[in-house]
Coordinates of C-alpha atoms in Angstrom, one line a residue:
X1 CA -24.7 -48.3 13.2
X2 CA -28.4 -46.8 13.6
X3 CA -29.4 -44.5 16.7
X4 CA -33.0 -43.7 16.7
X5 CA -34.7 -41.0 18.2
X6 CA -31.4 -39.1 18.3
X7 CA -30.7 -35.2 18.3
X8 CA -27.7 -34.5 16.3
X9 CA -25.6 -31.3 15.3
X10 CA -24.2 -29.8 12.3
X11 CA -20.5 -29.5 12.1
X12 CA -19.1 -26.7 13.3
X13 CA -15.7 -25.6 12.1
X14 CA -13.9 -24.0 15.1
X15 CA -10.0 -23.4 16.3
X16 CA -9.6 -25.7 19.3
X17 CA -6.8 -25.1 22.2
X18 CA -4.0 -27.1 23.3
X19 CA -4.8 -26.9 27.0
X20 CA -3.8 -29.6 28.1
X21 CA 0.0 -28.2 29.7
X22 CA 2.1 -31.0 31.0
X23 CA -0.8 -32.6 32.6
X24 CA 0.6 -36.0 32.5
X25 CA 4.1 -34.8 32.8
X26 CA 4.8 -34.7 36.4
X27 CA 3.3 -38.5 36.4
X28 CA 6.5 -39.4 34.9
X29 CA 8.2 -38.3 37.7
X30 CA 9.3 -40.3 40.7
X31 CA 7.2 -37.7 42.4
X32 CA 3.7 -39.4 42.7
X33 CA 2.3 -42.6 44.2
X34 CA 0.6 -45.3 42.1
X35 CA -2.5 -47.1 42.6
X36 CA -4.8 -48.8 40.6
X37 CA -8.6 -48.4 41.5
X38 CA -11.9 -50.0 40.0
X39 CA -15.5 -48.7 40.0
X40 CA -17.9 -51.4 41.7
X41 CA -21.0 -51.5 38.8
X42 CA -24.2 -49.6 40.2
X43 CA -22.1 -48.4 42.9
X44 CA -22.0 -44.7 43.7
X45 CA -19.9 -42.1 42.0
X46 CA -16.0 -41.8 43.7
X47 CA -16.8 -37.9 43.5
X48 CA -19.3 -35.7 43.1
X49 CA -18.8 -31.8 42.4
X50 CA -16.1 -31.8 45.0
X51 CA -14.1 -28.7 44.4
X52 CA -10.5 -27.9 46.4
X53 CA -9.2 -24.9 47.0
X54 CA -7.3 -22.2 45.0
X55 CA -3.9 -23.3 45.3
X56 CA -1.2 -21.4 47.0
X57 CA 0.2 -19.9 44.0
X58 CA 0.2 -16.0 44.2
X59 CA 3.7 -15.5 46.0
X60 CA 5.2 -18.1 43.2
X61 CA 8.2 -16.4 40.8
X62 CA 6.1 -17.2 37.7
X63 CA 2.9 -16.1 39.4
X64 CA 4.8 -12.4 40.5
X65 CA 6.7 -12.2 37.2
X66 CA 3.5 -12.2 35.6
X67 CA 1.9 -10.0 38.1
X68 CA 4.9 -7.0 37.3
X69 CA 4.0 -7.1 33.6
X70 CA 0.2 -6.9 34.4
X71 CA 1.3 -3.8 36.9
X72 CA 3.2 -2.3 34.2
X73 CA 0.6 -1.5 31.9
X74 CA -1.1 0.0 35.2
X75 CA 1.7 2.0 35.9
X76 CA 2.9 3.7 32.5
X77 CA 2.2 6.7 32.3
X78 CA -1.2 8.0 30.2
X79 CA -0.6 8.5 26.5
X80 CA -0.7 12.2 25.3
X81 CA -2.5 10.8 22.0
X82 CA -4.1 7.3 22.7
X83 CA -3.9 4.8 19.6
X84 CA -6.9 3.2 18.1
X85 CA -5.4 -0.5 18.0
X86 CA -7.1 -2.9 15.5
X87 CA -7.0 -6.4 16.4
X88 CA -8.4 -8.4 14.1
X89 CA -9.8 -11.9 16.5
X90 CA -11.3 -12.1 19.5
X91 CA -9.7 -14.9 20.8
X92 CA -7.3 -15.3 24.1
X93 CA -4.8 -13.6 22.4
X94 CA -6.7 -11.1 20.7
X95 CA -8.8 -10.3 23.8
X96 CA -5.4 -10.2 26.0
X97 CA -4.3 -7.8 23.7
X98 CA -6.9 -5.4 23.9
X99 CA -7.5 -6.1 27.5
X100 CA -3.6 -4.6 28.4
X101 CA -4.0 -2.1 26.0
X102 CA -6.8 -1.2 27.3
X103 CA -5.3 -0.7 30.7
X104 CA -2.2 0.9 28.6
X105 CA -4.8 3.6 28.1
X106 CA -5.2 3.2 24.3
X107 CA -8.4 2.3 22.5
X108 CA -8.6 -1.7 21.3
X109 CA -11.0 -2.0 18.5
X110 CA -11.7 -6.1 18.8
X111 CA -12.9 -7.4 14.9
X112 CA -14.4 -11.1 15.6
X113 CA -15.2 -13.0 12.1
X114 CA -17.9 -14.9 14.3
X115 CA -20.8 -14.6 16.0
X116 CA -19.2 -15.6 19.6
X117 CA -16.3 -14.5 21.6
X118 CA -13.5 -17.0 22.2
X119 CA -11.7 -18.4 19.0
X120 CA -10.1 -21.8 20.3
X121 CA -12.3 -21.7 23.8
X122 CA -15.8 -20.8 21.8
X123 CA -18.8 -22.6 22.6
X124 CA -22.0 -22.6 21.6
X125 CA -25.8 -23.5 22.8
X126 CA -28.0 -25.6 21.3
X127 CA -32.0 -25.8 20.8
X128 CA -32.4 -27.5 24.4
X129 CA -30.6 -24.3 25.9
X130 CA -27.3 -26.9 26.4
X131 CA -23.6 -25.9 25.7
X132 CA -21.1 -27.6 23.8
X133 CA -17.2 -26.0 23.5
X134 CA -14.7 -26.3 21.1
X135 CA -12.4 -28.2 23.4
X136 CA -11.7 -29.5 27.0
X137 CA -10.2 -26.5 28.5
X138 CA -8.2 -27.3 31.2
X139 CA -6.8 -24.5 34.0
X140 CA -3.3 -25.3 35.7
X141 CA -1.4 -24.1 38.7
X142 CA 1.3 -23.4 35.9
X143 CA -0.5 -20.7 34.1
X144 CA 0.5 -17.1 35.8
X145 CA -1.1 -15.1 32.9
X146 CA -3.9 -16.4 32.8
X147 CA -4.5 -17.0 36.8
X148 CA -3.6 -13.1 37.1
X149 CA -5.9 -12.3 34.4
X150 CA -8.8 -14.2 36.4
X151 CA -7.4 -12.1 39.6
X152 CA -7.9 -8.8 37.8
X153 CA -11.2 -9.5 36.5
X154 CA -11.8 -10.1 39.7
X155 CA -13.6 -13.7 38.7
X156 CA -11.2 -16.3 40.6
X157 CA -14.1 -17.7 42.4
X158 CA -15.0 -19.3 38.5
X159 CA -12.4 -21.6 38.6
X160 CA -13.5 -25.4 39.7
X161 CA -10.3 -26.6 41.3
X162 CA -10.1 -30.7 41.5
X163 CA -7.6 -32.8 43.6
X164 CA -4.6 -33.4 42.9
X165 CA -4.2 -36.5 40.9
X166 CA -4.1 -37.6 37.7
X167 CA -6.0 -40.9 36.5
X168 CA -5.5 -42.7 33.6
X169 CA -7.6 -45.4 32.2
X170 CA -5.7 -49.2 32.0
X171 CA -5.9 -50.1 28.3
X172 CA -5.2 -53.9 29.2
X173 CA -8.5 -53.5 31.8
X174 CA -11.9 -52.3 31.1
X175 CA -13.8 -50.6 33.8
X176 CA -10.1 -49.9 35.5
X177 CA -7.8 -46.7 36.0
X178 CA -4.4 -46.1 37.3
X179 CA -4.5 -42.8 39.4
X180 CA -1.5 -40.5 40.4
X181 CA -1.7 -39.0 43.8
X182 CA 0.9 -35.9 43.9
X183 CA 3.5 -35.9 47.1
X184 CA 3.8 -32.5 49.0
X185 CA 7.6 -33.5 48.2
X186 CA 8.6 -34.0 44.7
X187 CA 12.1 -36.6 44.4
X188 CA 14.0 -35.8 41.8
X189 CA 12.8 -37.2 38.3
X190 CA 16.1 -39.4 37.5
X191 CA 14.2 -42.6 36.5
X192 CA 13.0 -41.4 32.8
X193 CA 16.3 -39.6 31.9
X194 CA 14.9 -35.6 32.6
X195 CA 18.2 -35.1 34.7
X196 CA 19.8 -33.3 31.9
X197 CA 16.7 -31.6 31.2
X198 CA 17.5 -30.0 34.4
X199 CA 20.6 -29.3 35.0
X200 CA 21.2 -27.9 31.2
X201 CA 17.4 -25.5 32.0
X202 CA 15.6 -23.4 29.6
X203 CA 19.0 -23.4 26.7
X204 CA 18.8 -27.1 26.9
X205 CA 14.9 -27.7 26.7
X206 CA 15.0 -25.4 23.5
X207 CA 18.2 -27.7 21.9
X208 CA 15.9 -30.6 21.7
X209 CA 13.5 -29.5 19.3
X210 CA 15.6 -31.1 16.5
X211 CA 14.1 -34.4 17.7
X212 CA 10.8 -36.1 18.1
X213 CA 9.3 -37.8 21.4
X214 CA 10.1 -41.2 20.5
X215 CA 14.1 -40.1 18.9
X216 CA 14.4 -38.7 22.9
X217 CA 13.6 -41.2 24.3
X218 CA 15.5 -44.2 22.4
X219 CA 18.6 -41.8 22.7
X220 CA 17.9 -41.5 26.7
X221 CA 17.4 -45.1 27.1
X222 CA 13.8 -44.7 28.5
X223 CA 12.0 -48.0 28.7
X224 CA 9.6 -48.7 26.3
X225 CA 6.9 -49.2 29.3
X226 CA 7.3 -45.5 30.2
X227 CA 6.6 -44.0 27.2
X228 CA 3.5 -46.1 26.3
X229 CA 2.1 -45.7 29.3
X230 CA 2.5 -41.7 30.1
X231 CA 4.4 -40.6 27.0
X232 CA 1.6 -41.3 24.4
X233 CA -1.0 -40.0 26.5
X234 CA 1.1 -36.6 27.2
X235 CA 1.9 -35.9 23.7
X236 CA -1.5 -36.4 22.4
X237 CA -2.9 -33.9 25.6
X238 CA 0.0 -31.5 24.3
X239 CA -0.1 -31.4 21.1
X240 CA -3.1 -34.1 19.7
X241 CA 0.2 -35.8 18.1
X242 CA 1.8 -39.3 18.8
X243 CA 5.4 -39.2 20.6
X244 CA 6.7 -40.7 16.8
X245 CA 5.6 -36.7 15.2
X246 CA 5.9 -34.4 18.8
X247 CA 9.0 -32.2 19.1
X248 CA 10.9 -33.3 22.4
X249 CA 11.1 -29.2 23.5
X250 CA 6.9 -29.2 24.2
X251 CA 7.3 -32.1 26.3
X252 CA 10.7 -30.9 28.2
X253 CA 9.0 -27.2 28.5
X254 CA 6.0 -28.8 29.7
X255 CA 8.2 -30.6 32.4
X256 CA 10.2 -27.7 33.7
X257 CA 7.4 -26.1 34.4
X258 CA 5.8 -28.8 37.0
X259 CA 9.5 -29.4 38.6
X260 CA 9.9 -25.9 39.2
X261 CA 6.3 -24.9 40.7
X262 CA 4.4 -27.2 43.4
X263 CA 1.0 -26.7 42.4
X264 CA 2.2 -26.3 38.5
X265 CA 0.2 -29.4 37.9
X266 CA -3.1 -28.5 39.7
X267 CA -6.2 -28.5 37.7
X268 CA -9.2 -26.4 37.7
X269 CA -12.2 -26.7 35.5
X270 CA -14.2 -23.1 34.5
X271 CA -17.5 -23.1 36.2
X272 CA -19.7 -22.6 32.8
X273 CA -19.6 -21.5 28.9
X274 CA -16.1 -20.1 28.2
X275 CA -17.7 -17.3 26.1
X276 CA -19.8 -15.7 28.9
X277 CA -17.8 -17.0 32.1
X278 CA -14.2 -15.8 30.9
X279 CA -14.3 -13.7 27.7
X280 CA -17.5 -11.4 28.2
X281 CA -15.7 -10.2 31.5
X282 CA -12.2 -9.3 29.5
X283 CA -14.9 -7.4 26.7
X284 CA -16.8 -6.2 29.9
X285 CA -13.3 -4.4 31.0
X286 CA -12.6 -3.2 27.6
X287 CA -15.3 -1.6 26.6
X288 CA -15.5 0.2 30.5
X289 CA -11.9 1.8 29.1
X290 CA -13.3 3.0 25.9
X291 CA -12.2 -0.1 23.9
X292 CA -14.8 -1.6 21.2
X293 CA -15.9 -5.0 19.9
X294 CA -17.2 -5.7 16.3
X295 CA -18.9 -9.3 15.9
X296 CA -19.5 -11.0 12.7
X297 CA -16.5 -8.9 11.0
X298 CA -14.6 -11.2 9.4
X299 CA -11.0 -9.6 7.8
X300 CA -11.0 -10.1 3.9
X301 CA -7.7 -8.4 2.8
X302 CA -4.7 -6.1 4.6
X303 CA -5.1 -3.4 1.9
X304 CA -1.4 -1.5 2.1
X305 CA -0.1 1.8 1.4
X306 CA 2.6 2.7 -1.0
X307 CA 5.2 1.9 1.6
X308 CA 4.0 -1.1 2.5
X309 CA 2.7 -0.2 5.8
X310 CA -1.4 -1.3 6.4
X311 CA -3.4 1.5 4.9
X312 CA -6.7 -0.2 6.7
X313 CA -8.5 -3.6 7.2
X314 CA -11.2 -4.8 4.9
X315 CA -14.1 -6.8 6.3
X316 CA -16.0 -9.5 4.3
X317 CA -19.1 -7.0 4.4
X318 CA -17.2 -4.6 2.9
X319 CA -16.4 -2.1 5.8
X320 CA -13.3 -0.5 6.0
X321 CA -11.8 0.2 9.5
X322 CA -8.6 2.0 10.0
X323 CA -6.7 2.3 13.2
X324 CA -3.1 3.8 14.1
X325 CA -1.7 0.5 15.1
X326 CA -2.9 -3.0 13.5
X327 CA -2.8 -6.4 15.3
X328 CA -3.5 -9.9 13.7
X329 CA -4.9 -12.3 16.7
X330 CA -6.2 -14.6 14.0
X331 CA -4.8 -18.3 13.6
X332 CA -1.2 -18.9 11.9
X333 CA -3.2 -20.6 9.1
X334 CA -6.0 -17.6 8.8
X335 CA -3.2 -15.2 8.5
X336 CA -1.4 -16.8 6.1
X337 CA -4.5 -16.5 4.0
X338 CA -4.6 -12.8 3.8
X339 CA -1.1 -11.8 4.3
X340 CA -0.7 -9.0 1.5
X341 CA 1.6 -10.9 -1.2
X342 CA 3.9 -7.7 -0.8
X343 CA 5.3 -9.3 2.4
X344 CA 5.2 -13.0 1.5
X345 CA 8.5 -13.0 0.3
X346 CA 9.8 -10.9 4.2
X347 CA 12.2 -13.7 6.1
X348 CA 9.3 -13.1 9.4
X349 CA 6.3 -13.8 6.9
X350 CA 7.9 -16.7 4.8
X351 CA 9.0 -19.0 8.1
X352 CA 5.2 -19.4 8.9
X353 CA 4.8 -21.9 5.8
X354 CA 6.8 -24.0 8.5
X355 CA 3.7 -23.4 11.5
X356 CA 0.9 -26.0 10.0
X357 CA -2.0 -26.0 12.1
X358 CA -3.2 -29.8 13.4
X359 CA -6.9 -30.8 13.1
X360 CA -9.0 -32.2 15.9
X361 CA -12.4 -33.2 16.6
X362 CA -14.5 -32.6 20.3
X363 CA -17.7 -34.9 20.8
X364 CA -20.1 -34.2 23.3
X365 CA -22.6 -37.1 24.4
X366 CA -25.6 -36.7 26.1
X367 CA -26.7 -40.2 28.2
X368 CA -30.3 -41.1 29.3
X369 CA -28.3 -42.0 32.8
X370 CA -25.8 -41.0 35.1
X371 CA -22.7 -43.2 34.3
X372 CA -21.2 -44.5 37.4
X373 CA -17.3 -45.2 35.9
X374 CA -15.9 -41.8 36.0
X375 CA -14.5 -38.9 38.4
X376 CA -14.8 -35.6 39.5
X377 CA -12.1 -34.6 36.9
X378 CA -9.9 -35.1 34.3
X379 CA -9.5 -38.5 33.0
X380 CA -7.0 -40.1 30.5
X381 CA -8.3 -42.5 27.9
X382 CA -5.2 -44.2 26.6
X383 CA -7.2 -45.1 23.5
X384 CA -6.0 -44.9 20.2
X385 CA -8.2 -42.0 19.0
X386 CA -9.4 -40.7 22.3
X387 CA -7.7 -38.3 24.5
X388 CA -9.0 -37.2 27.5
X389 CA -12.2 -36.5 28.5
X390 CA -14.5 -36.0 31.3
X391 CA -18.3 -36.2 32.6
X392 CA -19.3 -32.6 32.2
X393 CA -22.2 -33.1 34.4
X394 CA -20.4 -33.6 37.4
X395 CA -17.4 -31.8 36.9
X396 CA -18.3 -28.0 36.0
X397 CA -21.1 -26.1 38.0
X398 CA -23.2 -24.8 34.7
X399 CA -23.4 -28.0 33.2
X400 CA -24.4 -30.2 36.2
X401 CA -27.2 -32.7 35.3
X402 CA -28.0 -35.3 38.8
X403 CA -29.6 -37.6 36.3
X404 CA -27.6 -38.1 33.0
X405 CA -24.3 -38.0 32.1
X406 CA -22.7 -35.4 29.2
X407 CA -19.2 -36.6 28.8
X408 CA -16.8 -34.1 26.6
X409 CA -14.1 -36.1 24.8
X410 CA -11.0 -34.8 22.9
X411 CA -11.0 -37.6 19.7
X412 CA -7.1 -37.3 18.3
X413 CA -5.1 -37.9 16.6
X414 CA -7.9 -36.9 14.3
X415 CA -6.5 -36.7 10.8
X416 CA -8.1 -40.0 9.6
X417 CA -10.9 -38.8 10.7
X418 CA -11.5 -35.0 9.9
X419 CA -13.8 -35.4 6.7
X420 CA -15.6 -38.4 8.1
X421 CA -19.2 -37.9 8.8
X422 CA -20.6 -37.3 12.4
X423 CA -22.3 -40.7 12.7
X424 CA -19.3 -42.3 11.9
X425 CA -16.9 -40.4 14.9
X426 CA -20.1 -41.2 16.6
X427 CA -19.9 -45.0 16.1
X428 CA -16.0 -44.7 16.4
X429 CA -16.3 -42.9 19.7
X430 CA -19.5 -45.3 21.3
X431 CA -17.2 -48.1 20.6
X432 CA -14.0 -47.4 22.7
X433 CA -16.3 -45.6 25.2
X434 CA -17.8 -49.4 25.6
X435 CA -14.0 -50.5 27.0
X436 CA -14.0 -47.8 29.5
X437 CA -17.2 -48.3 30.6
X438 CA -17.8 -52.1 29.7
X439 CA -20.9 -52.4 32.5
X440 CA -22.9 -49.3 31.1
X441 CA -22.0 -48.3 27.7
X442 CA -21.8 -50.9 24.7
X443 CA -21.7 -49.9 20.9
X444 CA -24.9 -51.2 19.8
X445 CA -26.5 -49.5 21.9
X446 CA -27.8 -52.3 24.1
X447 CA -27.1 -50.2 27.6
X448 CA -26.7 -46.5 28.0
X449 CA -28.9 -44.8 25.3
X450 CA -27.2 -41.7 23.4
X451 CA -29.9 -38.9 23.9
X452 CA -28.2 -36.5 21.6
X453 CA -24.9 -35.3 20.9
X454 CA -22.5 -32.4 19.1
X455 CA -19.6 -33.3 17.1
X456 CA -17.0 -29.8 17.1
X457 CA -14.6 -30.4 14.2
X458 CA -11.0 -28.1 13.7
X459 CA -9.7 -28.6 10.8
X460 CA -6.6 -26.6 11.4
X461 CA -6.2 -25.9 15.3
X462 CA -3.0 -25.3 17.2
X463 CA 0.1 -25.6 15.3
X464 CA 1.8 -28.9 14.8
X465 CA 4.9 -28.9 17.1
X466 CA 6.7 -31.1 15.0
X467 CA 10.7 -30.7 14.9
X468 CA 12.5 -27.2 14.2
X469 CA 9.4 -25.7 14.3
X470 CA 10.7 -22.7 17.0
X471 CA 13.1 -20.8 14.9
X472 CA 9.5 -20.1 12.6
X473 CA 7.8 -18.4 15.6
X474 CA 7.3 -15.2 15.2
X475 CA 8.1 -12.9 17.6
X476 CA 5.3 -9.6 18.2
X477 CA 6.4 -7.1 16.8
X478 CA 6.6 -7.1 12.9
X479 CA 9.1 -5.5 10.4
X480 CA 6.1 -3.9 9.1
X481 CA 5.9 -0.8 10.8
X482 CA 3.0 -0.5 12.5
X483 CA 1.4 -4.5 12.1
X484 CA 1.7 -6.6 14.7
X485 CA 1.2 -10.1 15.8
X486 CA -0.6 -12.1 19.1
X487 CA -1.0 -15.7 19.1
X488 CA 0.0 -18.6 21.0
X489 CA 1.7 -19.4 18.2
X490 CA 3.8 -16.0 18.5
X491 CA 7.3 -16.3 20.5
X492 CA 6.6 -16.9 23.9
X493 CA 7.5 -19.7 26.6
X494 CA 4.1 -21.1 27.1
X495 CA 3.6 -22.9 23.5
X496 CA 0.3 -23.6 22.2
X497 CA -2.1 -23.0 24.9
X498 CA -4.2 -20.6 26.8
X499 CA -1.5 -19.3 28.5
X500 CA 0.5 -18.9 25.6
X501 CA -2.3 -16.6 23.8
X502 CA -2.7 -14.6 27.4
X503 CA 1.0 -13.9 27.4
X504 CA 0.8 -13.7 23.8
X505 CA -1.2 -10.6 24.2
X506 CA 0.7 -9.1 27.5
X507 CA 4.0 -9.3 25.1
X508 CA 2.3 -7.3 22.0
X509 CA 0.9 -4.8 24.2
X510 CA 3.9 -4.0 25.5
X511 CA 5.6 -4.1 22.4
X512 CA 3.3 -1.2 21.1
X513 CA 4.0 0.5 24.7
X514 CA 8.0 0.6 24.0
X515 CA 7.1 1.6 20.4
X516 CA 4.8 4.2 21.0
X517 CA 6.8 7.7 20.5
X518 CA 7.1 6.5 16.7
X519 CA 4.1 5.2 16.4
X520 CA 2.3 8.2 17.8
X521 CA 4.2 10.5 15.3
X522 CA 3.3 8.5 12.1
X523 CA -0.2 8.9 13.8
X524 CA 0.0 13.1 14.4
X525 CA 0.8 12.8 10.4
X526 CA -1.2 11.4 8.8
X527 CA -3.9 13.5 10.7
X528 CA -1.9 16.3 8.9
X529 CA -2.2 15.0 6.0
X530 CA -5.6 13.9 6.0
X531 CA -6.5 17.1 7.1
X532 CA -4.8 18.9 4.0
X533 CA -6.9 17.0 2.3
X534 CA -10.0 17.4 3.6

C-alpha cells in the first residue's frame, strides 16, 4: 500500500496503561437496555463535544475511603527530620508517590529517564504543534484515587464527562453499533453466571485467578454469544489479551466494582495532553512543598552497601543521587533490569520473573475530513486487532478540529505485530477502519485521505494478567530496608491501571509514614558517620 504526500512518525517506544477498567463489564449485566443504531452517510454527527456532568460520586464508600487516606497524610503530624525520598519514574505511581509524600512533609526527589512527565499516560507533540499519547486514557466513576487526586489539585473541571453508554461496533454490520444505555436501577446480573461472584465478594474474585476468561466461562455455562460479543471486547480493554490468555480475577474485580458503585462505569475523557493537563499540576504541588524533579535521568544501577541496603542511585550520565529512603516507580520489566544481583535470589524479587509485561501499539490518524460514523465517546471496535478507539477531535477540548477527524485507536492484541513496520500497522489499521466506516474510509485510499499519522509502540506495557499471576505482586514495602516499590503492578485492588499506580503511590507513602522512626534513625546515622569522616 502507497500513501503519498503523507507525514509519518518515528517509533516511539513508550509504557502504555491499561485504562480501560471494566468499561464493558456492566454491559454484561441485565442492567442496561439494547439498541442498535446506524449513522445515515453525510448526515450530521450523533454528538458533538457534549460533555455531562461530574457524577455524584463524592459521598460513595470508595470515593470517602480514599478521601481518609488522602487526609491522613494531611493530618500526620510534621516530621522532626524530613527524608529525602528518591523515586526513580515519573509516572502515576511515581508522581503519586511523591505527591503524598510530599504532603507527608518529606522531600520527593522525582528521577524521570525521559524527557516528558507521564510514563504509561506520556504524550508527545509533533512538528505541526499536534499531540499524540501513549494510549487512550480513559477516566471512570470507579476510580476514587485518582478522582480525589483531581479534587486536590483542585483541576476537576479537566475531566470531559460523556453519557452514559457504552457502544460497540456490529462486526456482522458495517457502518452499525450496538449501544448500551445504563438504567438508574441496576437488576441483578444472574444471566452470565456473576451470582457467585457476588455472593462469595472480594475472597472469591481473588480464587479465580487459577483460570482464564474462556475456562470461566465454559465452567459457568455462559453462552457462547455472550462472551464473543462483550467478553472479547472487555478482556482486550482490560488487559490487550483474548478471554483464551486473561485471568478470570481482572475481569470479576473489574465487575465488582460497577455492581457496587452507580456511576462506577461513567466515563470522562481529560480535556488535553496528559503531561501538561494532569502531571505538571501533581509536579506543580511538589515542587511548591520542597519536592524536586530531575528529567532525562535515567537509573543505570542500584549500587548497595555492605549490608545490602541501597548506598545510592546511578544515573546513565553518571550522577550519583543519594536519598534516606529509595523508591522504584519504574515498570516491573525496567526494574527487573537493574535489580542488584544480590537480591535476585530474595523470595519478593524472584516472583517478578512471573509479572511479564504485554506489548501494544496506539495509532493516531489524521483525516482530510470530518468522519461522520462515530460519537462523542468511547467506541468498541470488536475487530480482531483493534480495540477501542475514538475521534479525538470531537471528544477532548485540546484536540478539537471542526474540519478533520483524528481518531486514537488501541491496535491489540499486538504481539504479531510489535516489530512490524509503521506502514504496515498503517495498512493493517486503514483496512478494518474501512468496515467501520464502509461510506468514508476504504483501504486504498479511494475516500478519506490519511493526512498524517503517529504510530506509539510498547513493547512491554502493563503486565500480562494471565493465571496465578497475584501471589507474584509485590506488595510496597521491600525486605530491603529502606527500598521500596510503587506501581500498578505493586499489591493493590485496582490492577493495572491508573488507578492502580495512584493508589500504588498512596500505599508506599504511607508505608514509609508507619516506617519512619527507623528509617529516620538509620538516617541521623549515617549523618554521624559521614560526618566522622569528613
Amino acid at each position: 500500500m502507497h500513501i503519498t504526500d503523507m507525514k509519518r512518525s518515528s517509533n516511539r517506544l513508550a509504557s502504555w496503561s491499561s485504562d480501560y477498567f471494566g468499561q464493558v463489564g456492566a454491559s454484561a449485566l441485565c442492567c442496561v437496555k439494547k439498541r442498535e443504531i446506524k449513522m445515515r452517510p453525510g448526515g450530521p454527527l450523533r454528538v458533538t463535544c457534549k460533555d455531562y456532568p461530574r457524577p455524584d460520586i463524592d459521598n460513595t464508600f470508595n470515593f470517602l475511603e480514599a478521601a481518609a487516606l488522602s487526609a491522613s497524610f494531611r493530618s500526620a503530624p510534621r516530621p522532626n527530620r524530613p527524608l529525602q525520598v528518591v523515586i526513580a519514574g515519573a509516572g502515576l505511581a511515581g508522581l503519586s508517590t511523591a505527591k503524598y509524600l510530599a504532603d507527608l512533609g518529606h522531600k520527593p526527589i522525582l528521577l524521570e529517564a525521559r524527557d516528558v512527565l507521564g510514563g504509561k499516560v506520556a504524550a508527545w507533540k509533533d512538528d505541526d504543534g499536534d499531540w499524540y499519547e501513549t494510549g487512550l486514557h480513559i477516566f471512570f466513576g470507579a476510580y476514587p484515587n485518582v478522582q480525589n487526586l483531581f479534587g486536590e489539585l483542585g483541576i476537576n473541571d479537566r475531566l470531559q464527562w460523556k453519557e452514559h453508554s457504552m457502544i460497540f461496533a456490529l462486526p456482522n454490520k458495517p457502518g452499525q453499533f450496538s449501544r448500551f444505555d445504563f438504567m438508574e436501577v441496576l437488576p441483578a446480573p444472574l444471566n452470565v453466571g456473576l451470582l457467585p461472584a457476588i455472593v462469595g465478594g472480594q475472597a472469591y474474585v481473588e480464587a479465580q485467578d487459577g483460570l482464564t476468561v474462556k475456562e470461566w466461562m465454559c465452567k459457568q455455562g455462559v453462552p457462547d454469544r455472550v462472551s464473543d460479543e462483550v467478553f472479547v471486547a472487555m478482556s482486550k480493554a482490560l488487559n490487550f489479551i483474548n478471554p483464551e490468555e486473561l485471568s478470570m480475577q481482572c475481569i470479576l474485580i473489574a465487575l465488582n466494582r460497577f455492581l457496587q458503585e452507580k456511576h462506577g462505569s461513567k466515563m470522562a475523557f481529560l480535556d488535553g495532553n496528559p503531561p501538561e493537563r494532569l502531571c505538571k499540576p501533581i509536579v506543580d504541588h511538589v515542587q511548591s512543598l520542597g519536592g524536586q524533579l530531575q528529567l532525562n535521568s535515567r537509573l543505570q544501577k542500584i549500587e548497595l552497601n555492605n549490608d545490602g541496603t541501597v548506598k545510592h542511585f546511578l544515573l546513565a550520565n553518571g550522577d550519583i543521587v543519594e536519598g534516606d529512603v529509595y523508591v522504584s516507580a519504574m515498570p516491573v520489566d525496567i526494574l527487573k533490569l537493574v535489580l542488584p544481583q544480590e537480591w535476585k535470589e530474595v523470595s519478593y524479587f524472584k516472583k517478578l520473573e512471573k509479572l511479564v509485561g504485554v506489548p501494544v501499539i496506539n495509532i493516531h490518524i489524521w483525516f482530510d475530513r470530518k468522519l461522520k460514523n462515530t460519537y462523542d465517546h468511547l467506541l468498541f471496535s470488536r475487530s480482531p486487532i483493534l480495540s477501542v478507539y475514538a475521534d479525538m477531535s470531537v471528544t477532548c477540548k485540546e484536540y478539537y478540529d471542526p474540519n478533520r477527524s483524528m481518531l486514537e485507536l488501541v491496535f491489540a492484541p499486538a504481539h504479531e505485530w510489535i516489530a512490524r513496520s509503521d506502514e504496515d500497522i498503517l495498512e493493517a489499521t486503514l483496512k478494518e477502519l474501512s468496515k467501520l466506516f464502509p461510506d468514508e474510509i476504504a483501504d486504498d485510499g479511494s475516500k478519506a485521505k490519511v493526512l498524517k499519522y503517529h504510530v506509539v509502540k510498547t513493547p512491554r506495557s502493563v503486565y500480562k494478567t494471565v493465571p496465578n499471576c497475584e501471589p507474584c505482586r509485590p506488595l510496597q514495602r521491600s525486605p530491603i530496608k529502606g527500598f521500596y516499590l510503587s506501581g500498578d503492578y505493586t499489591k493493590q485492588k485496582y490492577l493495572a491501571s491508573m488507578e492502580g499506580a495512584v493508589l500504588s503511590g498512596k500505599l508506599c507513602a504511607q508505608a514509609i509514614l508507619q516506617d519512619y522512626s527507623l528509617l529516620a534513625a538509620q538516617a541521623g546515622q549515617n549523618e554521624v558517620v559521614e560526618a566522622t569522616f569528613a
